[in-house]
PDB file of C-alpha atoms in Angstrom:
ATOM      1  CA  GLY A   1     120.179  94.109  66.958  1.00 53.00           C
ATOM      2  CA  ALA A   2     116.963  92.496  68.115  1.00 79.00           C
ATOM      3  CA  GLY A   3     115.774  95.390  70.240  1.00 92.00           C
ATOM      4  CA  VAL A   4     116.266  99.057  70.981  1.00 96.00           C
ATOM      5  CA  SER A   5     119.687  99.655  72.485  1.00 97.00           C
ATOM      6  CA  GLN A   6     120.572 102.641  74.641  1.00 97.00           C
ATOM      7  CA  SER A   7     123.966 103.704  75.929  1.00 97.00           C
ATOM      8  CA  PRO A   8     125.271 104.351  78.418  1.00 97.00           C
ATOM      9  CA  ARG A   9     122.954 102.568  80.873  1.00 96.00           C
ATOM     10  CA  TYR A  10     124.078 104.851  83.667  1.00 97.00           C
ATOM     11  CA  LYS A  11     125.584 108.301  83.503  1.00 97.00           C
ATOM     12  CA  VAL A  12     126.749 110.469  86.368  1.00 98.00           C
ATOM     13  CA  ALA A  13     127.693 114.053  85.630  1.00 97.00           C
ATOM     14  CA  LYS A  14     128.435 117.191  87.598  1.00 97.00           C
ATOM     15  CA  ARG A  15     126.074 120.102  87.354  1.00 97.00           C
ATOM     16  CA  GLY A  16     127.012 122.247  84.389  1.00 97.00           C
ATOM     17  CA  GLN A  17     128.524 119.473  82.279  1.00 97.00           C
ATOM     18  CA  ASP A  18     127.188 118.455  78.887  1.00 98.00           C
ATOM     19  CA  VAL A  19     125.986 114.882  78.300  1.00 98.00           C
ATOM     20  CA  ALA A  20     125.071 112.838  75.236  1.00 98.00           C
ATOM     21  CA  LEU A  21     122.763 109.847  75.298  1.00 98.00           C
ATOM     22  CA  ARG A  22     122.617 107.404  72.418  1.00 98.00           C
ATOM     23  CA  CYS A  23     119.767 105.333  71.018  1.00 98.00           C
ATOM     24  CA  ASP A  24     120.030 102.551  68.445  1.00 97.00           C
ATOM     25  CA  PRO A  25     116.492 101.743  67.271  1.00 96.00           C
ATOM     26  CA  ILE A  26     115.322  98.479  65.806  1.00 94.00           C
ATOM     27  CA  SER A  27     116.679  98.212  62.265  1.00 93.00           C
ATOM     28  CA  GLY A  28     114.276  99.640  59.709  1.00 90.00           C
ATOM     29  CA  HIS A  29     112.048 101.417  62.218  1.00 92.00           C
ATOM     30  CA  VAL A  30     110.887 104.722  60.832  1.00 91.00           C
ATOM     31  CA  SER A  31     109.669 106.345  64.021  1.00 92.00           C
ATOM     32  CA  LEU A  32     111.821 107.188  67.026  1.00 95.00           C
ATOM     33  CA  PHE A  33     110.727 108.745  70.305  1.00 94.00           C
ATOM     34  CA  TRP A  34     112.516 110.100  73.365  1.00 97.00           C
ATOM     35  CA  TYR A  35     110.889 110.193  76.794  1.00 96.00           C
ATOM     36  CA  GLN A  36     111.937 111.447  80.203  1.00 97.00           C
ATOM     37  CA  GLN A  37     110.857 109.363  83.182  1.00 94.00           C
ATOM     38  CA  ALA A  38     111.241 110.939  86.605  1.00 94.00           C
ATOM     39  CA  LEU A  39     111.355 108.708  89.673  1.00 90.00           C
ATOM     40  CA  GLY A  40     107.927 107.262  90.387  1.00 87.00           C
ATOM     41  CA  GLN A  41     106.342 108.788  87.290  1.00 90.00           C
ATOM     42  CA  GLY A  42     105.277 107.696  83.861  1.00 92.00           C
ATOM     43  CA  PRO A  43     107.330 108.548  80.785  1.00 94.00           C
ATOM     44  CA  GLU A  44     106.867 112.068  79.450  1.00 94.00           C
ATOM     45  CA  PHE A  45     107.197 112.748  75.745  1.00 92.00           C
ATOM     46  CA  LEU A  46     110.227 114.782  74.703  1.00 95.00           C
ATOM     47  CA  THR A  47     110.537 114.544  70.935  1.00 94.00           C
ATOM     48  CA  TYR A  48     109.669 112.489  67.855  1.00 92.00           C
ATOM     49  CA  PHE A  49     111.539 111.671  64.638  1.00 94.00           C
ATOM     50  CA  GLN A  50     110.221 110.211  61.430  1.00 92.00           C
ATOM     51  CA  ASN A  51     113.371 109.029  59.706  1.00 93.00           C
ATOM     52  CA  GLU A  52     115.779 111.975  59.996  1.00 95.00           C
ATOM     53  CA  ALA A  53     113.068 114.597  60.342  1.00 95.00           C
ATOM     54  CA  GLN A  54     112.259 115.880  63.819  1.00 95.00           C
ATOM     55  CA  LEU A  55     108.514 116.352  63.526  1.00 91.00           C
ATOM     56  CA  ASP A  56     107.769 117.280  67.114  1.00 90.00           C
ATOM     57  CA  LYS A  57     110.033 118.658  69.798  1.00 92.00           C
ATOM     58  CA  SER A  58     107.350 120.230  71.914  1.00 90.00           C
ATOM     59  CA  GLY A  59     108.235 118.168  74.983  1.00 92.00           C
ATOM     60  CA  LEU A  60     111.844 119.282  75.272  1.00 96.00           C
ATOM     61  CA  PRO A  61     111.990 121.143  78.624  1.00 94.00           C
ATOM     62  CA  SER A  62     114.355 123.903  77.549  1.00 94.00           C
ATOM     63  CA  ASP A  63     116.780 124.966  74.860  1.00 95.00           C
ATOM     64  CA  ARG A  64     119.475 123.055  76.740  1.00 97.00           C
ATOM     65  CA  PHE A  65     117.958 119.872  75.313  1.00 98.00           C
ATOM     66  CA  PHE A  66     118.754 118.937  71.740  1.00 97.00           C
ATOM     67  CA  ALA A  67     118.088 115.740  69.773  1.00 98.00           C
ATOM     68  CA  GLU A  68     119.230 114.604  66.366  1.00 97.00           C
ATOM     69  CA  ARG A  69     118.928 111.636  64.050  1.00 97.00           C
ATOM     70  CA  PRO A  70     121.056 112.676  61.059  1.00 95.00           C
ATOM     71  CA  GLU A  71     120.894 109.473  59.019  1.00 93.00           C
ATOM     72  CA  GLY A  72     117.481 108.278  60.093  1.00 91.00           C
ATOM     73  CA  SER A  73     118.756 105.496  62.335  1.00 94.00           C
ATOM     74  CA  VAL A  74     120.838 106.214  65.445  1.00 97.00           C
ATOM     75  CA  SER A  75     119.672 109.149  67.550  1.00 98.00           C
ATOM     76  CA  THR A  76     121.463 111.237  70.148  1.00 98.00           C
ATOM     77  CA  LEU A  77     119.869 113.278  72.914  1.00 98.00           C
ATOM     78  CA  LYS A  78     122.182 115.999  74.158  1.00 98.00           C
ATOM     79  CA  ILE A  79     121.738 118.009  77.326  1.00 98.00           C
ATOM     80  CA  GLN A  80     123.897 121.079  77.775  1.00 98.00           C
ATOM     81  CA  ARG A  81     124.809 122.707  81.079  1.00 97.00           C
ATOM     82  CA  THR A  82     123.067 119.985  83.058  1.00 97.00           C
ATOM     83  CA  GLN A  83     121.075 120.831  86.172  1.00 97.00           C
ATOM     84  CA  GLN A  84     119.935 118.651  89.042  1.00 96.00           C
ATOM     85  CA  GLU A  85     116.357 118.600  87.795  1.00 95.00           C
ATOM     86  CA  ASP A  86     117.611 116.830  84.654  1.00 97.00           C
ATOM     87  CA  SER A  87     118.203 113.693  86.759  1.00 97.00           C
ATOM     88  CA  ALA A  88     115.848 111.043  85.375  1.00 97.00           C
ATOM     89  CA  VAL A  89     115.708 107.948  83.213  1.00 96.00           C
ATOM     90  CA  TYR A  90     115.717 108.779  79.521  1.00 97.00           C
ATOM     91  CA  LEU A  91     113.880 106.240  77.417  1.00 95.00           C
ATOM     92  CA  CYS A  92     114.098 105.767  73.686  1.00 96.00           C
ATOM     93  CA  ALA A  93     111.442 103.926  71.693  1.00 94.00           C
ATOM     94  CA  SER A  94     111.025 103.029  68.050  1.00 93.00           C
ATOM     95  CA  SER A  95     108.083 101.992  65.930  1.00 89.00           C
ATOM     96  CA  SER A  96     107.840 100.409  62.511  1.00 85.00           C
ATOM     97  CA  ASP A  97     105.031 102.490  61.081  1.00 73.00           C
ATOM     98  CA  SER A  98     105.069 106.110  60.060  1.00 63.00           C
ATOM     99  CA  SER A  99     101.305 106.253  60.183  1.00 57.00           C
ATOM    100  CA  LEU A 100     101.771 106.146  63.887  1.00 56.00           C
ATOM    101  CA  SER A 101      99.504 106.325  66.871  1.00 57.00           C
ATOM    102  CA  ASN A 102      98.130 102.788  66.809  1.00 64.00           C
ATOM    103  CA  GLN A 103     101.471 101.109  66.414  1.00 71.00           C
ATOM    104  CA  PRO A 104     103.188  99.863  69.567  1.00 79.00           C
ATOM    105  CA  GLN A 105     106.456 101.403  70.546  1.00 87.00           C
ATOM    106  CA  HIS A 106     109.422  99.198  71.369  1.00 91.00           C
ATOM    107  CA  PHE A 107     111.397 100.612  74.274  1.00 93.00           C
ATOM    108  CA  GLY A 108     115.033 100.444  75.201  1.00 95.00           C
ATOM    109  CA  ASP A 109     116.116  99.865  78.809  1.00 94.00           C
ATOM    110  CA  GLY A 110     116.869 103.552  79.261  1.00 95.00           C
ATOM    111  CA  THR A 111     119.766 105.662  80.450  1.00 97.00           C
ATOM    112  CA  ARG A 112     119.661 106.635  84.128  1.00 96.00           C
ATOM    113  CA  LEU A 113     121.145 110.121  84.376  1.00 97.00           C
ATOM    114  CA  SER A 114     122.239 111.455  87.757  1.00 97.00           C
ATOM    115  CA  ILE A 115     123.391 115.046  88.093  1.00 97.00           C
ATOM    116  CA  LEU A 116     125.475 115.803  91.181  1.00 95.00           C
TER     117      LEU A 116
ATOM    118  CA  ALA B   1      93.833 117.603  75.348  1.00 73.00           C
ATOM    119  CA  GLN B   2      94.497 114.016  76.184  1.00 80.00           C
ATOM    120  CA  SER B   3      95.123 112.758  79.680  1.00 88.00           C
ATOM    121  CA  VAL B   4      95.318 109.480  81.556  1.00 93.00           C
ATOM    122  CA  THR B   5      94.483 108.831  85.192  1.00 95.00           C
ATOM    123  CA  GLN B   6      95.502 105.638  86.906  1.00 96.00           C
ATOM    124  CA  LEU B   7      93.640 105.108  90.141  1.00 93.00           C
ATOM    125  CA  GLY B   8      95.918 103.811  92.848  1.00 91.00           C
ATOM    126  CA  SER B   9      99.667 104.197  92.753  1.00 94.00           C
ATOM    127  CA  HIS B  10     100.035 100.835  94.526  1.00 96.00           C
ATOM    128  CA  VAL B  11      97.913  97.688  94.368  1.00 97.00           C
ATOM    129  CA  SER B  12      98.595  94.574  96.421  1.00 97.00           C
ATOM    130  CA  VAL B  13      97.010  91.180  95.736  1.00 97.00           C
ATOM    131  CA  SER B  14      97.600  87.625  96.871  1.00 97.00           C
ATOM    132  CA  GLU B  15      98.958  85.057  94.462  1.00 97.00           C
ATOM    133  CA  GLY B  16      96.017  83.500  92.624  1.00 97.00           C
ATOM    134  CA  ALA B  17      93.708  86.463  93.241  1.00 97.00           C
ATOM    135  CA  LEU B  18      92.117  88.717  90.647  1.00 97.00           C
ATOM    136  CA  VAL B  19      94.196  91.635  89.416  1.00 98.00           C
ATOM    137  CA  LEU B  20      92.349  94.875  88.583  1.00 98.00           C
ATOM    138  CA  LEU B  21      94.268  97.998  87.603  1.00 98.00           C
ATOM    139  CA  ARG B  22      92.174 101.032  86.799  1.00 97.00           C
ATOM    140  CA  CYS B  23      92.660 103.535  84.007  1.00 97.00           C
ATOM    141  CA  ASN B  24      90.493 106.438  82.897  1.00 96.00           C
ATOM    142  CA  TYR B  25      91.296 108.620  79.941  1.00 93.00           C
ATOM    143  CA  SER B  26      90.148 111.805  78.309  1.00 89.00           C
ATOM    144  CA  SER B  27      90.402 112.462  74.611  1.00 80.00           C
ATOM    145  CA  SER B  28      88.586 114.752  72.213  1.00 73.00           C
ATOM    146  CA  VAL B  29      88.781 112.197  69.418  1.00 74.00           C
ATOM    147  CA  PRO B  30      88.523 108.388  69.371  1.00 74.00           C
ATOM    148  CA  PRO B  31      91.630 107.230  71.145  1.00 83.00           C
ATOM    149  CA  TYR B  32      94.078 104.430  70.861  1.00 88.00           C
ATOM    150  CA  LEU B  33      94.762 102.938  74.286  1.00 90.00           C
ATOM    151  CA  PHE B  34      97.642 100.858  75.541  1.00 92.00           C
ATOM    152  CA  TRP B  35      98.844  99.045  78.640  1.00 96.00           C
ATOM    153  CA  TYR B  36     102.571  98.657  79.167  1.00 95.00           C
ATOM    154  CA  VAL B  37     104.487  96.810  81.892  1.00 96.00           C
ATOM    155  CA  GLN B  38     107.860  97.879  83.264  1.00 93.00           C
ATOM    156  CA  TYR B  39     110.141  95.627  85.291  1.00 91.00           C
ATOM    157  CA  PRO B  40     112.899  97.199  87.435  1.00 86.00           C
ATOM    158  CA  ASN B  41     115.689  98.803  85.429  1.00 83.00           C
ATOM    159  CA  GLN B  42     114.057  97.931  82.142  1.00 86.00           C
ATOM    160  CA  GLY B  43     112.112  99.720  79.462  1.00 87.00           C
ATOM    161  CA  LEU B  44     108.397  99.365  78.866  1.00 92.00           C
ATOM    162  CA  GLN B  45     106.888  96.294  77.230  1.00 93.00           C
ATOM    163  CA  LEU B  46     103.519  96.349  75.488  1.00 92.00           C
ATOM    164  CA  LEU B  47     100.851  94.188  77.156  1.00 95.00           C
ATOM    165  CA  LEU B  48      97.928  95.028  74.876  1.00 93.00           C
ATOM    166  CA  LYS B  49      96.380  97.771  72.770  1.00 90.00           C
ATOM    167  CA  TYR B  50      92.908  98.968  71.799  1.00 89.00           C
ATOM    168  CA  THR B  51      92.445 100.342  68.303  1.00 81.00           C
ATOM    169  CA  SER B  52      88.633 100.189  67.946  1.00 77.00           C
ATOM    170  CA  ALA B  53      88.435  96.678  66.465  1.00 74.00           C
ATOM    171  CA  ALA B  54      87.009  95.073  69.610  1.00 82.00           C
ATOM    172  CA  THR B  55      86.147  96.459  73.014  1.00 88.00           C
ATOM    173  CA  LEU B  56      87.608  93.472  74.895  1.00 93.00           C
ATOM    174  CA  VAL B  57      91.288  93.206  74.193  1.00 93.00           C
ATOM    175  CA  LYS B  58      93.415  90.215  75.113  1.00 94.00           C
ATOM    176  CA  GLY B  59      97.110  90.659  75.699  1.00 94.00           C
ATOM    177  CA  ILE B  60     100.151  88.729  76.735  1.00 93.00           C
ATOM    178  CA  ASN B  61     100.637  86.878  80.019  1.00 92.00           C
ATOM    179  CA  GLY B  62      96.884  86.358  80.523  1.00 95.00           C
ATOM    180  CA  PHE B  63      96.000  90.048  80.812  1.00 97.00           C
ATOM    181  CA  GLU B  64      92.997  91.628  79.171  1.00 97.00           C
ATOM    182  CA  ALA B  65      91.332  95.034  79.166  1.00 97.00           C
ATOM    183  CA  GLU B  66      87.890  96.304  78.271  1.00 94.00           C
ATOM    184  CA  PHE B  67      87.254  99.619  76.551  1.00 92.00           C
ATOM    185  CA  LYS B  68      84.137 101.313  77.940  1.00 92.00           C
ATOM    186  CA  LYS B  69      83.419 104.513  76.068  1.00 89.00           C
ATOM    187  CA  SER B  70      80.550 105.544  78.362  1.00 90.00           C
ATOM    188  CA  GLU B  71      82.865 105.366  81.369  1.00 91.00           C
ATOM    189  CA  THR B  72      85.996 106.544  79.493  1.00 92.00           C
ATOM    190  CA  SER B  73      87.771 103.604  81.091  1.00 94.00           C
ATOM    191  CA  PHE B  74      90.243 100.949  80.016  1.00 95.00           C
ATOM    192  CA  HIS B  75      90.818  98.828  83.106  1.00 97.00           C
ATOM    193  CA  LEU B  76      93.351  95.982  83.063  1.00 98.00           C
ATOM    194  CA  THR B  77      92.471  92.605  84.559  1.00 98.00           C
ATOM    195  CA  LYS B  78      93.956  89.179  85.063  1.00 98.00           C
ATOM    196  CA  PRO B  79      91.956  86.354  86.681  1.00 97.00           C
ATOM    197  CA  SER B  80      94.788  84.879  88.720  1.00 97.00           C
ATOM    198  CA  ALA B  81      97.901  86.774  89.807  1.00 97.00           C
ATOM    199  CA  HIS B  82     101.329  85.209  89.605  1.00 96.00           C
ATOM    200  CA  MET B  83     104.414  86.286  91.493  1.00 96.00           C
ATOM    201  CA  SER B  84     106.056  87.197  88.185  1.00 95.00           C
ATOM    202  CA  ASP B  85     103.331  89.813  87.574  1.00 96.00           C
ATOM    203  CA  ALA B  86     104.858  92.088  90.202  1.00 96.00           C
ATOM    204  CA  ALA B  87     105.914  95.185  88.247  1.00 96.00           C
ATOM    205  CA  GLU B  88     104.887  98.728  87.317  1.00 96.00           C
ATOM    206  CA  TYR B  89     101.975  99.064  84.908  1.00 97.00           C
ATOM    207  CA  PHE B  90     101.305 102.090  82.715  1.00 97.00           C
ATOM    208  CA  CYS B  91      98.175 103.005  80.830  1.00 96.00           C
ATOM    209  CA  ALA B  92      98.693 105.223  77.780  1.00 93.00           C
ATOM    210  CA  VAL B  93      96.584 107.054  75.201  1.00 90.00           C
ATOM    211  CA  SER B  94      97.265 108.447  71.768  1.00 84.00           C
ATOM    212  CA  GLU B  95      94.986 110.170  69.301  1.00 72.00           C
ATOM    213  CA  THR B  96      94.066 108.740  65.938  1.00 65.00           C
ATOM    214  CA  GLY B  97      96.275 110.366  63.358  1.00 63.00           C
ATOM    215  CA  GLY B  98      98.667 111.648  65.958  1.00 65.00           C
ATOM    216  CA  PHE B  99     101.907 110.307  67.306  1.00 71.00           C
ATOM    217  CA  LYS B 100     102.263 111.723  70.779  1.00 80.00           C
ATOM    218  CA  THR B 101     101.556 109.129  73.462  1.00 86.00           C
ATOM    219  CA  ILE B 102     100.497 110.263  76.919  1.00 90.00           C
ATOM    220  CA  PHE B 103     101.279 107.935  79.810  1.00 93.00           C
ATOM    221  CA  GLY B 104      99.650 107.685  83.209  1.00 95.00           C
ATOM    222  CA  ALA B 105     101.690 107.929  86.394  1.00 95.00           C
ATOM    223  CA  GLY B 106     101.747 104.147  86.769  1.00 96.00           C
ATOM    224  CA  THR B 107     100.472 101.566  89.237  1.00 97.00           C
ATOM    225  CA  ARG B 108     102.894  99.338  91.072  1.00 97.00           C
ATOM    226  CA  LEU B 109     101.516  95.835  91.511  1.00 97.00           C
ATOM    227  CA  PHE B 110     102.659  93.787  94.490  1.00 97.00           C
ATOM    228  CA  VAL B 111     101.881  90.051  94.624  1.00 97.00           C
ATOM    229  CA  LYS B 112     101.941  88.342  98.004  1.00 96.00           C
ATOM    230  CA  ALA B 113     102.680  84.647  98.400  1.00 93.00           C
TER     231      ALA B 113
END
């Protein structure tokens, strides 16, 4: 596709359920990022992939959060045993360059997760 | 450690007036700096970036920003606001050689007719 695609756009889950959020990056993009954006805040870094390798997961809030990108394209962010504080918009971004930092990130529209 | 401070969570201007959104950063190494815009229920879109080539950076939609090392600032300006500029604006910093991008809390721009 032309841009980064995220699904679902909206997800409502009961506390304690597991959820999986999907990100389809721009074709050929090496770098993939996940961010968590709380209401009224800027995005906060969760994790970074270069191809299939997860090079940084320092932003994941707890061991209930898990991300993968097994074939170096599509990525899934999984949250186990969801809690109310997990409610946020989860943004995925991809970038064309593995040399990083000065390359702009292309963002998807996000998944709005609401935990009841 | 890197950080970004955006002064003013809300800014309101009249259509046709100057837009000034303030951003200050801290970084232990020469930074890369970015401004992104976010419209409701959408992801972030890059407005412009500074990568040390020139201190005055021109972006899309008539926006520009000036890197001032002495003031550790990267303020965003536009000479004449348009109604379509109403959105949330985020300043961001990343370190040379790194990949983690740190975003500010955002400034919501309101444009009055």
